[in-house]
């Protein structure tokens, strides 16, 4: 009776537990039930120590050994060094160069791209929260201060051979390789020099990767930034994978960043995985294209859509590679009066590859959709002249491409062949403008627009990349209205100014006179991106941009002198923004379909913003367009100028504006123009007449005479009177 009573009580408690579990699942939103149920029911004890059934770290005295390693002794040892026989035989990793292996069959699981969530990363110990397992992601960057929240790696709380970091793939996965880095830090040097790999299906029983001679000890890093790839001797299928450091830099401590290569096995019965799988219906070429393949793809698009595309180049790189661009328009090769010009550029940093591939995908997509009769794309192409420049720095890209998507580190290929950062290589016009504004009594006045480039910058001895000079010439030749430069390593849209006004600050919100317009333009991209404004999204590295809805003023992020955004705004009519399209600068080829889906709508919506504001033509009484006329908006201290045909475009948010025009030799004019909420710029034309003085000069020139100025005439009269005396 007592036994039956006890068994009944146990059954009742079990039923109650299941009921409570059901209540928990009902309290979670429907989309997240699978995730939380799996965490509750399948989460095992991660901190078992020592490892059950393992013989790698004996705690009992073995023949020929002095005895177990005491914790105090282990903490005193800066690095637990394995014997030479334990180290896996590999090629010498001299000068810190990454060990190149054949391309792995399986892609990264997604530690760098954040597909692996923080909940899936666990570790034996951590030095502090900012060095927890969630920071052990390949290429993650530390904050400048390396504070408690944003540091540059997982670092173990103790330096002994019993530490580990673990990844829960949440499904059976064929693991094939591991990529490791040391800690990203300005102030310290920490990396792991050798490690073991273990796998498990339940996080309790662990199996080490072995070969004929026993457990494999993989060779780790020889410095902190260059990634090192180790392929497993034989792929292993499991749910969990654990990295166990065996030795580390003697003057540092156990710190790692890593990526796991693996192929998740199909699991059609698991709703959680099916819900998170991203697919695309677009029939595009989802792969990384080297220079030759990029050129061939452009030719293919041009052959498919010869009536709306044109291939041209804007110059050459340091190594002589042509900087190719594709124009998409209903009349390629011609500027049509009243039609705005737009551009996307990418690859200023050669290792930020995602932007390059997105532009190549965009040109394919627009060609296909135009042929299919998509009214939105047809309308955009008919009313806009679009320029797509996918690779500004092909020399840098070539360096990154040669080592592959995961082995280039954070900076390989960033700079040009001669070591210049193109993105910050433009003339600093901000300082010229602000100095002129601060010195109100200065004789040298600087206009608030079309500020000329300083002479020193134009000299041959100036440190200016040939690619930068090519971009400047391109921007001066074509009257761009709006542009976006695609970059990588973050997920945010940055708008100017990029440089702080105060020389004593490194971060400070520094708005342009068109700040309200730039904020709208930035939000138009961020709000239509699948992830930028997602409040649940994890920050890529150290900055959380959710408070500004996925946008940021460049100077409030970090100050930069000579940025392309500031130069474009102050030297041309073009409003330029920097669009950071992904946390991973160089994602694996398998990630490209999802990245395209993330950015496709945003890329199109941003192009459509070129049709917001006002547009028009400034003509004389005979109907001839007046070039170089100044268009001003009351209350906005930034003007633009008309093009060669007298046409102009002025980006403005909805509202009523007093618009003025002035040109040398013509009378000034103003009118009120209203900008609506519907897409499409408001037509705001001007017809202005010549001033009386200009007419007199024209008549005098016609008859071979020049008019005399009144001041000069009076001086001559006085001279004659003096002579008569």
GROMACS .gro file of C-alpha atoms in nm, residues 82 312 556:
model
    3
   82UNK     CA    1   5.153   1.944  -2.474
  312UNK     CA    2   3.166   5.165  -6.889
  556UNK     CA    3   2.824   6.055  -3.332
   0.00000   0.00000   0.00000
